[in-house]
Short mmCIF file of C-alpha atoms in Angstrom, two decimals:
data_model
loop_
_atom_site.label_atom_id
_atom_site.label_comp_id
_atom_site.label_asym_id
_atom_site.label_seq_id
_atom_site.Cartn_x
_atom_site.Cartn_y
_atom_site.Cartn_z
CA MET S 802 0.00 0.00 0.00
CA THR S 803 0.99 3.62 -0.37
CA THR S 804 2.60 5.57 2.39
CA TYR S 805 1.75 8.79 4.20
CA GLY S 806 4.68 10.71 5.56
CA GLY S 807 6.71 7.55 5.48
CA GLN S 808 3.90 5.71 7.23
CA GLY S 809 1.96 2.91 5.59
CA PHE S 810 -1.74 2.24 6.05
CA GLU S 811 -1.03 -0.63 8.42
CA GLU S 812 1.03 1.64 10.66
CA PHE S 813 -1.70 4.26 10.47
CA VAL S 814 -4.27 1.71 11.64
CA HIS S 815 -2.06 0.63 14.49
CA ALA S 816 -1.45 4.21 15.61
CA GLU S 817 -4.97 5.57 15.18
CA PHE S 818 -7.14 2.68 16.34
CA PRO S 819 -6.92 3.45 20.10
CA ARG S 820 -7.89 7.10 19.60
CA LEU S 821 -10.75 6.21 17.28
CA TRP S 822 -11.97 3.43 19.56
CA ARG S 823 -12.07 5.80 22.52
CA LEU S 824 -13.96 8.40 20.49
CA GLY S 825 -16.41 5.73 19.34
CA ARG S 826 -16.75 4.49 22.94
CA VAL S 827 -17.75 7.93 24.22
CA LEU S 828 -20.12 8.47 21.27
CA SER S 829 -21.86 5.12 21.45
CA GLY S 830 -21.40 4.13 25.07
CA ARG S 831 -20.63 0.54 24.09
CA ASP S 832 -17.41 -1.41 23.57
CA ASP S 833 -18.73 -3.43 20.63
CA ASP S 834 -20.12 -0.36 18.84
CA ALA S 835 -16.82 1.45 19.43
CA TRP S 836 -15.01 -1.46 17.79
CA ASP S 837 -17.34 -1.46 14.80
CA LEU S 838 -17.15 2.31 14.37
CA ALA S 839 -13.36 2.42 14.54
CA GLN S 840 -13.03 -0.50 12.14
CA GLU S 841 -15.54 0.88 9.60
CA ALA S 842 -13.94 4.33 9.72
CA LEU S 843 -10.49 2.87 9.12
CA VAL S 844 -11.78 0.77 6.21
CA LYS S 845 -13.15 3.95 4.62
CA VAL S 846 -9.77 5.61 5.07
CA GLY S 847 -8.11 2.56 3.52
CA LEU S 848 -10.36 2.73 0.48
CA HIS S 849 -9.20 6.31 -0.17
CA TRP S 850 -5.67 5.95 1.14
CA SER S 851 -3.94 6.84 -2.10
CA ARG S 852 -5.96 10.04 -2.45
CA ILE S 853 -5.55 11.04 1.18
CA ASP S 854 -1.86 10.24 0.89
CA ARG S 855 -1.50 13.09 -1.62
CA GLY S 856 -1.97 15.83 0.92
CA GLY S 857 -5.00 14.99 3.02
CA ASN S 858 -5.25 14.45 6.74
CA PRO S 859 -6.11 10.79 7.30
CA GLY S 860 -6.59 11.21 11.04
CA ALA S 861 -9.15 13.97 10.58
CA TYR S 862 -10.82 12.03 7.77
CA ALA S 863 -11.09 8.95 9.95
CA ARG S 864 -12.62 10.99 12.76
CA THR S 865 -15.16 12.52 10.37
CA CYS S 866 -16.05 9.10 9.01
CA LEU S 867 -16.50 7.70 12.51
CA VAL S 868 -18.79 10.51 13.66
CA ARG S 869 -20.93 10.31 10.52
CA LEU S 870 -21.09 6.53 10.73
CA HIS S 871 -22.33 6.83 14.29
CA ILE S 872 -25.05 9.35 13.37
CA ALA S 873 -26.08 7.35 10.31
CA GLY S 874 -26.11 4.18 12.38
CA THR S 875 -28.42 5.62 15.00
CA ARG S 876 -30.83 6.68 12.25
CA ARG S 877 -30.62 3.34 10.46
CA ARG S 878 -31.29 1.33 13.58
CA ARG S 879 -34.19 3.61 14.53
CA ARG S 880 -33.08 3.39 18.09
CA GLU S 881 -30.44 4.90 20.22
CA THR S 882 -27.95 3.03 22.31
CA PRO S 883 -27.51 5.04 25.46
CA VAL S 884 -24.40 5.33 27.49
CA GLU S 885 -25.25 2.79 30.14
CA PRO S 886 -25.21 4.59 33.50
CA ALA S 887 -25.77 1.30 35.31
CA HIS S 888 -22.37 0.05 34.13
CA LEU S 889 -20.40 3.16 34.89
CA ASP S 890 -19.34 2.30 38.43
CA ARG S 891 -18.24 -1.15 37.41
CA ALA S 892 -16.25 0.24 34.52
CA ALA S 893 -14.57 2.99 36.49
CA PRO S 894 -10.90 2.35 37.17
CA ASN S 895 -9.98 2.12 40.83
CA ASP S 896 -7.09 4.55 40.58
CA LEU S 897 -9.25 7.54 39.60
CA PRO S 898 -10.25 9.91 42.39
CA THR S 899 -13.90 9.67 43.42
CA ASP S 900 -14.76 13.19 42.28
CA ALA S 901 -13.29 12.43 38.85
CA VAL S 902 -15.52 9.36 38.56
CA ASP S 903 -18.51 11.46 39.57
CA ARG S 904 -17.77 14.14 36.99
CA ALA S 905 -17.30 11.59 34.26
CA ASP S 906 -20.54 9.89 35.32
CA GLN S 907 -22.39 13.17 35.04
CA VAL S 908 -21.00 13.69 31.55
CA ALA S 909 -21.96 10.15 30.56
CA ARG S 910 -25.49 10.57 31.85
CA LEU S 911 -25.95 13.86 30.05
CA LEU S 912 -24.57 12.45 26.80
CA ALA S 913 -27.01 9.55 27.06
CA ARG S 914 -29.93 11.94 27.09
CA VAL S 915 -29.10 14.23 24.18
CA PRO S 916 -29.68 13.59 20.44
CA PRO S 917 -26.82 12.04 18.43
CA ARG S 918 -25.88 15.25 16.64
CA GLN S 919 -25.79 17.32 19.80
CA ARG S 920 -23.79 14.59 21.53
CA ALA S 921 -21.33 14.54 18.65
CA ALA S 922 -21.02 18.34 18.73
CA MET S 923 -20.25 18.31 22.45
CA ILE S 924 -17.71 15.51 22.15
CA LEU S 925 -15.95 17.11 19.19
CA TYR S 926 -15.79 20.42 21.04
CA TYR S 927 -14.81 19.31 24.53
CA LEU S 928 -12.87 16.14 23.77
CA GLU S 929 -11.39 16.71 20.31
CA ASP S 930 -10.92 20.48 20.75
CA LEU S 931 -12.31 21.22 17.30
CA SER S 932 -13.46 24.68 16.24
CA ILE S 933 -17.14 25.51 15.70
CA ARG S 934 -16.42 25.72 11.98
CA ASP S 935 -14.83 22.29 11.82
CA ILE S 936 -17.67 20.75 13.83
CA ALA S 937 -20.23 22.33 11.51
CA ALA S 938 -18.40 20.86 8.52
CA ILE S 939 -18.33 17.37 10.04
CA LEU S 940 -21.99 17.48 11.07
CA ARG S 941 -23.05 19.22 7.84
CA CYS S 942 -24.90 22.00 9.59
CA SER S 943 -24.45 25.72 10.16
CA GLU S 944 -22.10 27.16 12.75
CA GLY S 945 -25.12 28.69 14.46
CA THR S 946 -26.66 25.25 14.91
CA VAL S 947 -23.46 23.98 16.49
CA LYS S 948 -23.37 26.98 18.83
CA SER S 949 -26.94 26.50 19.94
CA GLN S 950 -26.38 22.79 20.55
CA LEU S 951 -23.25 23.49 22.55
CA ALA S 952 -25.01 26.17 24.55
CA ARG S 953 -27.75 23.76 25.55
CA GLY S 954 -25.26 21.08 26.48
CA ARG S 955 -23.01 23.50 28.32
CA ALA S 956 -25.89 24.67 30.49
CA GLY S 957 -26.51 21.13 31.69
CA LEU S 958 -22.83 20.35 32.14
CA ARG S 959 -22.12 23.42 34.20
CA LYS S 960 -24.88 22.54 36.58
CA HIS S 961 -23.45 19.11 37.29
CA VAL S 962 -19.79 19.09 36.33
CA ALA S 963 -18.48 22.54 37.07
CA ASP S 964 -18.83 24.48 40.28
CA PRO S 965 -22.50 24.32 41.40
CA GLY S 966 -22.57 28.08 41.73
CA VAL S 967 -21.88 28.46 38.04
CA GLY S 968 -25.22 26.93 37.11
CA SER S 969 -27.11 30.04 38.15
CA ARG S 970 -25.48 32.04 35.32
CA THR S 971 -26.69 29.75 32.57
CA ARG S 972 -30.25 30.95 32.27
CA ARG S 973 -31.57 31.30 28.74
CA GLY S 974 -30.81 34.73 27.43
CA GLU S 975 -27.51 35.11 29.22
CA ASP S 976 -25.17 32.33 28.24
CA ASP S 977 -27.42 30.83 25.59
CA PRO S 978 -26.05 32.10 22.25
CA ARG S 979 -29.52 32.35 20.79
CA MET K 754 -15.70 31.05 38.50
CA SER K 755 -15.07 32.15 34.93
CA ASP K 756 -16.58 30.54 31.84
CA ASP K 757 -13.07 29.46 30.83
CA SER K 758 -12.41 27.63 34.08
CA SER K 759 -15.77 25.86 34.01
CA ASP K 760 -15.10 24.87 30.40
CA ASP K 761 -11.75 23.49 31.56
CA GLN K 762 -13.55 21.40 34.18
CA ILE K 763 -15.97 20.11 31.56
CA ARG K 764 -13.07 19.20 29.28
CA ALA K 765 -11.37 17.38 32.12
CA ALA K 766 -14.55 15.40 32.78
CA PHE K 767 -14.77 14.42 29.11
CA ARG K 768 -11.16 13.24 29.19
CA GLU K 769 -11.85 11.22 32.33
CA LEU K 770 -14.81 9.58 30.63
CA ARG K 771 -12.68 8.81 27.56
CA ASP K 772 -9.75 7.41 29.51
CA ARG K 773 -11.70 5.13 31.83
CA HIS K 774 -12.05 2.53 29.07
CA GLN K 775 -9.03 0.81 27.58
CA PRO K 776 -9.18 0.01 23.86
CA PRO K 777 -8.48 -3.53 22.68
CA PRO K 778 -5.53 -4.07 20.31
CA PRO K 779 -6.39 -3.19 16.71
CA ALA K 780 -7.27 -5.98 14.30
CA THR K 781 -4.97 -4.51 11.68
CA ASP K 782 -4.95 -7.59 9.47
CA ALA K 783 -8.75 -7.77 9.46
CA ILE K 784 -9.08 -4.07 8.58
CA VAL K 785 -6.52 -4.23 5.77
CA GLY K 786 -8.16 -7.41 4.49
CA GLU K 787 -11.58 -5.75 4.47
CA VAL K 788 -10.15 -2.83 2.48
CA HIS K 789 -8.86 -5.27 -0.14
CA ARG K 790 -12.19 -7.13 -0.26
CA GLN K 791 -14.19 -3.93 -0.73
CA ARG K 792 -11.85 -2.67 -3.44
CA HIS K 793 -12.24 -5.95 -5.29
CA ARG K 794 -16.03 -5.82 -4.87
CA ARG K 795 -16.12 -2.23 -6.20
CA ARG K 796 -14.20 -3.21 -9.31
CA LEU K 797 -16.65 -6.03 -9.96
CA THR K 798 -19.57 -3.66 -9.38
CA VAL K 799 -18.24 -1.12 -11.87
CA VAL K 800 -17.89 -3.79 -14.54
CA THR K 801 -21.37 -5.14 -13.81
CA VAL K 802 -22.99 -1.71 -13.84
CA ALA K 803 -21.27 -0.76 -17.07
CA ALA K 804 -22.57 -3.88 -18.79
CA ALA K 805 -26.06 -3.45 -17.42
CA THR K 806 -26.14 0.18 -18.54
CA VAL K 807 -25.40 -0.77 -22.11
CA VAL K 808 -28.05 -3.49 -22.13
CA ALA K 809 -30.77 -1.48 -20.45
CA PHE K 810 -29.99 2.04 -21.60
CA ILE K 811 -33.56 3.00 -22.26
CA LEU K 812 -35.12 1.40 -19.19
CA PRO K 813 -33.92 3.87 -16.53
CA ILE K 814 -35.27 6.79 -18.53
CA VAL K 815 -38.65 5.13 -18.80
CA VAL K 816 -38.71 4.30 -15.09
CA VAL K 817 -37.65 7.74 -13.93
CA THR K 818 -40.12 9.41 -16.26
CA SER K 819 -42.96 7.23 -15.07
CA VAL K 820 -42.15 7.79 -11.40
CA LEU K 821 -41.20 11.44 -11.29
CA GLY K 822 -41.66 13.04 -14.64
CA GLY K 823 -45.45 12.84 -14.88
CA SER K 824 -46.08 16.52 -14.79
CA ASP K 825 -49.84 16.18 -14.81
CA ASP K 826 -49.61 13.84 -11.85
CA ALA K 827 -47.38 16.23 -9.97
CA ALA K 828 -49.69 19.14 -10.58
CA ASP K 829 -52.55 17.11 -9.12
CA GLY K 830 -50.54 16.22 -6.05
CA ASN K 831 -50.54 12.56 -7.08
CA PRO K 832 -49.90 10.42 -4.00
CA ALA K 833 -47.35 8.40 -5.97
CA ILE K 834 -45.25 11.54 -6.50
CA CYS K 835 -45.55 12.61 -2.88
CA ALA K 836 -44.63 9.13 -1.67
CA GLU K 837 -41.34 9.52 -3.56
CA ALA K 838 -40.66 13.23 -3.04
CA PHE K 839 -42.74 14.68 -0.24
CA PHE K 840 -39.54 16.30 1.00
CA THR K 841 -36.22 16.91 -0.75
CA SER K 842 -32.82 17.14 0.90
CA GLY K 843 -29.24 17.14 -0.32
CA GLU K 844 -26.56 14.82 0.97
CA GLY K 845 -22.90 14.47 0.19
CA ASP K 846 -19.43 13.55 1.20
CA ARG K 847 -17.31 16.63 1.69
CA TYR K 848 -14.13 14.66 1.26
CA GLU K 849 -15.11 12.81 -1.86
CA GLY K 850 -17.02 15.74 -3.36
CA ALA K 851 -19.95 13.50 -4.28
CA TYR K 852 -23.35 15.06 -3.69
CA ALA K 853 -26.92 14.15 -4.57
CA VAL K 854 -30.44 15.29 -3.77
CA PHE K 855 -32.97 12.70 -2.65
CA GLY K 856 -36.71 12.61 -2.32
CA PHE K 857 -38.17 11.47 1.00
CA ASP K 858 -41.70 10.37 1.81
CA GLU K 859 -43.69 12.09 4.53
CA HIS K 860 -42.24 9.76 7.15
CA GLY K 861 -38.77 11.01 6.30
CA VAL K 862 -37.78 7.75 4.61
CA ARG K 863 -35.45 8.15 1.64
CA ARG K 864 -37.20 7.00 -1.53
CA GLU K 865 -35.72 8.45 -4.73
CA GLN K 866 -32.51 10.04 -6.00
CA LEU K 867 -33.42 13.22 -7.86
CA THR K 868 -30.03 14.39 -9.12
CA HIS K 869 -27.24 12.41 -10.73
CA ASP K 870 -24.44 14.87 -11.50
CA HIS K 871 -22.67 14.10 -8.16
CA ALA K 872 -22.47 17.85 -7.55
CA SER K 873 -26.02 18.93 -6.64
CA GLN K 874 -26.49 19.98 -3.06
CA GLU K 875 -30.05 21.29 -2.87
CA ALA K 876 -33.24 21.04 -4.93
CA VAL K 877 -36.42 23.05 -4.43
CA LEU K 878 -39.59 22.09 -6.28
CA SER K 879 -41.68 24.73 -8.05
CA PRO K 880 -45.14 25.64 -6.70
CA ASP K 881 -46.83 23.40 -9.31
CA GLY K 882 -44.43 20.54 -8.51
CA GLU K 883 -43.40 20.19 -12.16
CA ARG K 884 -39.95 21.78 -12.09
CA MET K 885 -37.06 22.00 -9.67
CA VAL K 886 -34.27 24.48 -9.12
CA VAL K 887 -31.01 22.79 -8.23
CA VAL K 888 -27.82 24.16 -6.64
CA SER K 889 -24.92 22.41 -8.37
CA GLY K 890 -21.17 22.76 -8.56
CA ARG K 891 -20.84 20.53 -11.63
CA GLY K 892 -17.87 21.18 -13.87
CA HIS K 893 -15.75 22.58 -11.06
CA ARG K 894 -13.05 20.91 -9.04
CA HIS K 895 -14.24 20.18 -5.51
CA SER K 896 -12.04 20.83 -2.52
CA PRO K 897 -12.59 19.09 0.82
CA GLU K 898 -11.75 22.30 2.64
CA TRP K 899 -13.71 24.83 0.59
CA GLY K 900 -16.26 22.83 -1.35
CA PHE K 901 -17.07 23.91 -4.88
CA PRO K 902 -15.57 27.25 -5.97
CA VAL K 903 -18.70 27.88 -8.04
CA THR K 904 -22.26 26.73 -7.44
CA SER K 905 -24.89 27.63 -10.02
CA LEU K 906 -28.65 27.40 -10.22
CA TYR K 907 -30.23 25.08 -12.78
CA VAL K 908 -33.94 24.68 -13.49
CA SER K 909 -35.21 21.41 -14.92
CA ASP K 910 -38.00 18.88 -14.90
CA LEU K 911 -37.89 16.45 -12.02
CA ASP K 912 -36.11 13.87 -14.17
CA GLY K 913 -33.46 16.43 -15.16
CA GLY K 914 -34.94 17.05 -18.60
CA ASP K 915 -35.44 20.46 -20.24
CA GLU K 916 -32.66 21.95 -18.13
CA ARG K 917 -31.73 25.64 -18.11
CA ARG K 918 -28.72 27.15 -16.39
CA LEU K 919 -29.78 30.33 -14.58
CA THR K 920 -26.55 31.60 -13.05
CA THR K 921 -22.84 31.14 -13.57
CA GLY K 922 -19.51 32.16 -12.07
CA HIS K 923 -20.60 32.70 -8.45
CA VAL K 924 -21.40 30.78 -5.31
CA ASP K 925 -25.22 30.81 -5.43
CA ASP K 926 -27.49 28.86 -3.12
CA LEU K 927 -30.70 28.83 -1.05
CA PRO K 928 -33.16 29.22 -3.96
CA ALA K 929 -36.86 29.90 -3.28
CA TRP K 930 -39.65 30.03 -5.88
CA SER K 931 -42.17 32.87 -5.96
CA PRO K 932 -45.78 31.66 -5.49
CA ASP K 933 -46.54 32.11 -9.22
CA GLY K 934 -43.35 30.28 -10.22
CA SER K 935 -42.07 33.16 -12.34
CA GLN K 936 -39.18 34.29 -10.09
CA ILE K 937 -36.55 32.71 -7.87
CA ALA K 938 -34.90 34.41 -4.91
CA PHE K 939 -31.44 33.19 -3.90
CA VAL K 940 -28.29 34.14 -2.01
CA ARG K 941 -24.97 34.93 -3.73
CA ARG K 942 -21.60 34.90 -1.97
CA VAL K 943 -19.83 38.03 -3.17
CA GLU K 944 -16.69 39.43 -1.55
CA PRO K 945 -16.75 41.23 0.79
CA SER K 946 -20.47 40.78 1.39
CA ASP K 947 -23.29 38.42 0.50
CA GLN K 948 -26.29 39.41 -1.58
CA LEU K 949 -29.94 38.45 -1.71
CA LEU K 950 -31.09 38.48 -5.33
CA VAL K 951 -34.22 37.79 -7.34
CA ILE K 952 -34.05 36.34 -10.82
CA ASP K 953 -36.89 36.61 -13.31
CA LEU K 954 -37.11 33.35 -15.25
CA ALA K 955 -38.19 35.28 -18.33
CA ASN K 956 -35.01 37.38 -18.12
CA PRO K 957 -32.45 35.43 -16.12
CA THR K 958 -29.38 37.38 -17.25
CA SER K 959 -29.91 40.35 -14.96
CA PRO K 960 -30.98 39.40 -11.41
CA THR K 961 -32.07 42.17 -9.05
CA VAL K 962 -30.15 42.78 -5.83
CA ILE K 963 -32.62 42.96 -2.95
CA GLU K 964 -30.26 43.26 0.00
CA SER K 965 -26.56 43.03 0.86
CA PHE K 966 -25.10 41.49 4.00
CA ARG K 967 -21.71 42.01 5.53
CA ARG K 968 -20.08 38.58 5.64
CA GLY K 969 -21.27 36.61 8.61
CA LEU K 970 -23.90 39.10 9.77
CA GLY K 971 -27.46 38.20 8.93
CA ARG K 972 -26.67 36.13 5.84
CA PRO K 973 -29.98 34.41 5.10
CA SER K 974 -30.33 30.79 6.04
CA TYR K 975 -34.08 30.81 5.30
CA LEU K 976 -35.74 32.36 2.23
CA ALA K 977 -39.44 32.49 1.37
CA TRP K 978 -41.95 34.66 -0.45
CA LEU K 979 -44.81 36.48 1.30
CA ASP K 980 -46.50 37.03 -2.08
CA ASP K 981 -45.40 37.40 -5.71
CA ASP K 982 -43.88 40.81 -4.95
CA THR K 983 -42.31 40.36 -1.51
CA VAL K 984 -39.35 38.29 -0.34
CA ALA K 985 -38.87 37.26 3.29
CA TRP K 986 -35.60 36.10 4.82
CA TRP K 987 -34.04 35.17 8.11
CA GLY K 988 -30.40 34.85 9.09
CA GLU K 989 -28.77 34.14 12.37
CA SER K 990 -26.98 37.14 13.78
CA ALA K 991 -23.45 37.04 15.14
CA GLY K 992 -23.19 34.47 17.91
CA GLY K 993 -26.20 32.53 16.71
CA ARG K 994 -28.71 34.62 18.65
CA ARG K 995 -32.32 34.89 17.65
CA ALA K 996 -32.93 37.32 14.81
CA PRO K 997 -35.91 38.99 13.11
CA LEU K 998 -37.71 37.62 10.07
CA LEU K 999 -37.44 40.42 7.51
CA SER K 1000 -39.05 41.27 4.17
CA ARG K 1001 -38.60 43.60 1.24
CA ASP K 1002 -40.13 44.22 -2.18
CA ALA K 1003 -38.83 41.80 -4.78
CA ASP K 1004 -37.74 44.64 -7.06
CA GLY K 1005 -35.36 45.94 -4.40
CA THR K 1006 -37.35 49.08 -3.68
CA GLY K 1007 -39.01 50.12 -0.46
CA PRO K 1008 -37.83 49.68 3.09
CA THR K 1009 -36.87 46.47 4.81
CA SER K 1010 -39.65 45.44 7.20
CA THR K 1011 -39.64 43.25 10.28
CA ILE K 1012 -42.47 40.75 10.07
CA ALA K 1013 -41.54 38.76 13.18
CA PRO K 1014 -39.01 39.81 15.85
CA LYS K 1015 -36.42 37.52 17.43
CA VAL K 1016 -37.21 34.09 16.06
CA PHE K 1017 -35.04 31.02 15.49
CA ASN K 1018 -35.36 28.55 12.62
CA PRO K 1019 -38.57 30.13 11.20
CA VAL K 1020 -40.91 28.39 8.74
CA LEU K 1021 -43.82 30.27 7.16
CA SER K 1022 -47.23 28.70 6.76
CA ALA K 1023 -48.50 27.99 3.24
CA ASP K 1024 -50.83 31.01 3.39
CA ARG K 1025 -47.98 33.15 4.76
CA ARG K 1026 -50.09 34.33 7.67
CA GLN K 1027 -48.19 32.56 10.42
CA VAL K 1028 -44.63 31.61 11.22
CA ALA K 1029 -43.48 28.64 13.28
CA TYR K 1030 -40.13 28.85 15.02
CA THR K 1031 -38.00 27.34 17.76
CA ALA K 1032 -38.54 29.03 21.12
CA GLY K 1033 -37.31 28.43 24.64
CA VAL K 1034 -39.38 26.86 27.39
CA GLU K 1035 -40.04 29.21 30.28
CA GLY K 1036 -38.25 28.05 33.40
CA ASP K 1037 -36.25 25.28 31.74
CA GLY K 1038 -33.20 26.39 29.81
CA SER K 1039 -32.48 22.88 28.56
CA LEU K 1040 -35.73 22.55 26.58
CA GLU K 1041 -37.10 24.22 23.49
CA GLN K 1042 -40.46 24.04 21.75
CA ILE K 1043 -42.32 25.17 18.65
CA ALA K 1044 -44.02 28.56 18.85
CA VAL K 1045 -46.46 29.85 16.21
CA ARG K 1046 -46.86 33.57 15.66
CA ASP K 1047 -49.70 35.24 13.80
CA LEU K 1048 -47.98 37.79 11.56
CA ALA K 1049 -50.98 40.15 11.52
CA THR K 1050 -51.76 40.29 15.23
CA GLY K 1051 -48.46 39.21 16.78
CA ALA K 1052 -50.30 36.67 18.93
CA THR K 1053 -48.08 33.70 19.78
CA THR K 1054 -49.06 30.19 20.82
CA THR K 1055 -46.90 27.18 21.57
CA ILE K 1056 -47.31 23.54 20.60
CA ALA K 1057 -47.66 21.84 23.94
CA ASP K 1058 -46.14 18.46 23.14
CA SER K 1059 -43.27 19.85 21.06
CA ALA K 1060 -40.99 20.55 24.04
CA SER K 1061 -37.74 18.62 23.85
CA GLN K 1062 -34.02 19.22 23.92
CA PHE K 1063 -33.87 19.46 20.14
CA THR K 1064 -36.93 20.92 18.40
CA THR K 1065 -36.97 22.37 14.89
CA PRO K 1066 -39.85 23.24 12.52
CA VAL K 1067 -39.43 21.61 9.11
CA ALA K 1068 -42.37 22.49 6.84
CA TRP K 1069 -45.97 23.60 6.76
CA THR K 1070 -48.32 22.02 4.19
CA SER K 1071 -51.22 23.71 2.42
CA ASP K 1072 -53.68 21.62 4.45
CA ASP K 1073 -52.21 23.14 7.61
CA ARG K 1074 -50.12 20.25 8.84
CA LEU K 1075 -47.01 21.49 10.59
CA PHE K 1076 -44.00 19.15 10.47
CA PHE K 1077 -41.29 19.48 13.06
CA THR K 1078 -38.53 17.38 14.59
CA ARG K 1079 -37.98 16.71 18.25
CA ASN K 1080 -36.46 13.99 20.34
CA VAL K 1081 -39.12 11.66 21.69
CA GLU K 1082 -38.54 9.28 24.59
CA GLY K 1083 -34.80 9.37 24.36
CA PRO K 1084 -32.17 10.98 22.22
CA GLY K 1085 -33.34 9.93 18.75
CA VAL K 1086 -34.78 12.83 16.73
CA SER K 1087 -38.25 12.10 15.35
CA LEU K 1088 -40.37 13.73 12.67
CA VAL K 1089 -43.75 14.83 14.00
CA ALA K 1090 -46.80 16.19 12.12
CA ALA K 1091 -49.32 18.29 14.02
CA GLU K 1092 -52.74 19.11 12.52
CA ASP K 1093 -54.33 22.57 12.44
CA GLY K 1094 -51.04 24.43 12.40
CA GLY K 1095 -49.89 22.69 15.55
CA GLN K 1096 -53.07 23.18 17.56
CA GLY K 1097 -54.60 19.81 16.60
CA PRO K 1098 -53.49 16.25 17.34
CA SER K 1099 -49.95 15.29 16.48
CA GLU K 1100 -48.45 12.09 15.13
CA VAL K 1101 -44.89 10.81 15.41
CA LEU K 1102 -43.90 9.69 11.89
CA GLY K 1103 -40.49 8.18 12.51
CA GLN K 1104 -36.88 9.24 12.53
CA PRO K 1105 -36.02 11.14 9.34
CA GLU K 1106 -33.26 9.74 7.18
CA TRP K 1107 -32.07 13.02 5.73
CA GLU K 1108 -28.62 14.26 6.66
CA GLY K 1109 -29.25 17.89 7.49
CA TYR K 1110 -32.12 19.64 9.17
CA GLU K 1111 -31.77 23.00 7.47
CA ALA K 1112 -31.97 22.20 3.75
CA VAL K 1113 -35.12 20.10 3.83
CA HIS K 1114 -37.81 21.33 1.44
CA LEU K 1115 -41.46 20.41 1.11
CA ASN K 1116 -42.93 19.47 -2.25
CA PRO K 1117 -45.59 22.22 -2.49
CA VAL K 1118 -48.16 19.98 -4.20
CA CYS K 1119 -48.06 17.42 -1.37
CA GLY K 1120 -50.18 17.63 1.75
#
């Protein structure tokens, strides 16, 4: 196969799979779905490897594929697989401080309740550190839509994750970008 | 505590959630093998399709014409047409530059591909349902970062026949037919500002500039006609805040008028007397709902069962059914139709299969 920056597709798979799996795990809430998403995204990258090799960004392309596969999959299945709050305590590593587990639990519970696109927007913003513009391009929506989705998610997160006193500032009309 | 520090805490919580699960080792051989298998399958498919196309060259034309091209059927609102193209919406792969517009039935299920040039991003059907105006970047090299450098408007029958190119050399999009089907309003990206224009189909070479917008401020994301002489538009203001629904004479004269203040995602009713939009829910900043405003009196009502975390009006049929999306019993977004402009009973139709929620258009002859 062709190479990218001296790196072949096999090396790319080996290097990127953990990152993609983790992203898929947070998006879907399930180990098996994370595996499927990471694998399908990498296959898509492999099918276009020669083109991406000529100046593209295979990591970003794989991430875009994974997010869109997840959204398309939730539509196709006509159901949503929630992040399973009941399994969170069991899955939490013992070496994390208790407050860290609690914060992560709150994030997981909130992500389980929001629509797939809003969940993806929040994850791309807070976890992948993408710009509003890049998120809008991945989700194929306007930047305003991304902002409004993030504002709604941020209001809920601040109440539970950040300092409890912060929640009082997130009334609609103040922090809400609409 | 500042917004930045609370955002930092949220980011930390996301990282903790991500890092609590350890990924398994990658099945590199299986992934590489699957790539090879799919490449081989694609080559076989191309050969098969090429042979089939030669053998059955006439058949697709006959099928498409019988399904979509029956202009008399479309004008009558034939259920067969509406089952295939009740809504239209564009889809595409930004990285591959392959786009197409599909027809969806009223449940939001994808039924028919309307465009085949791999470059069409949006199609809006004429008021009589016989023609469509398409936004296409065909003939131009697509870039993953910037899209097509030129998108033009084409008018054709629903099967692509009798096509006319209306514009050229610009980035044009968001077309909207006048009620009598004689004019099309659209938005043109022109440095350093964007323009709202109206093109007369009888004289398409000289469109009229209705309004100009400084880049990023108020650029329309919704266009409609109040009547054959008046264009209405709405664009998010800086920061995505709610903005007014505005209107102006289609010949570019007269003042710009506010027909509804501070709305979000507006959709006008078929008789142009009301506007539905996304509004907040009093006392609960995490929810939003559909509000309906009477343009003459300013009276506003809300659709009681529309409240959800993600609520957006989609279309309003001539028989006063209001379609909107909301998440129902969980995170999945569902398409809902409410009778009597939202005041009657509502029905959950399913989860729509279209990609975007902003470029979904109703076939005017359906409903």
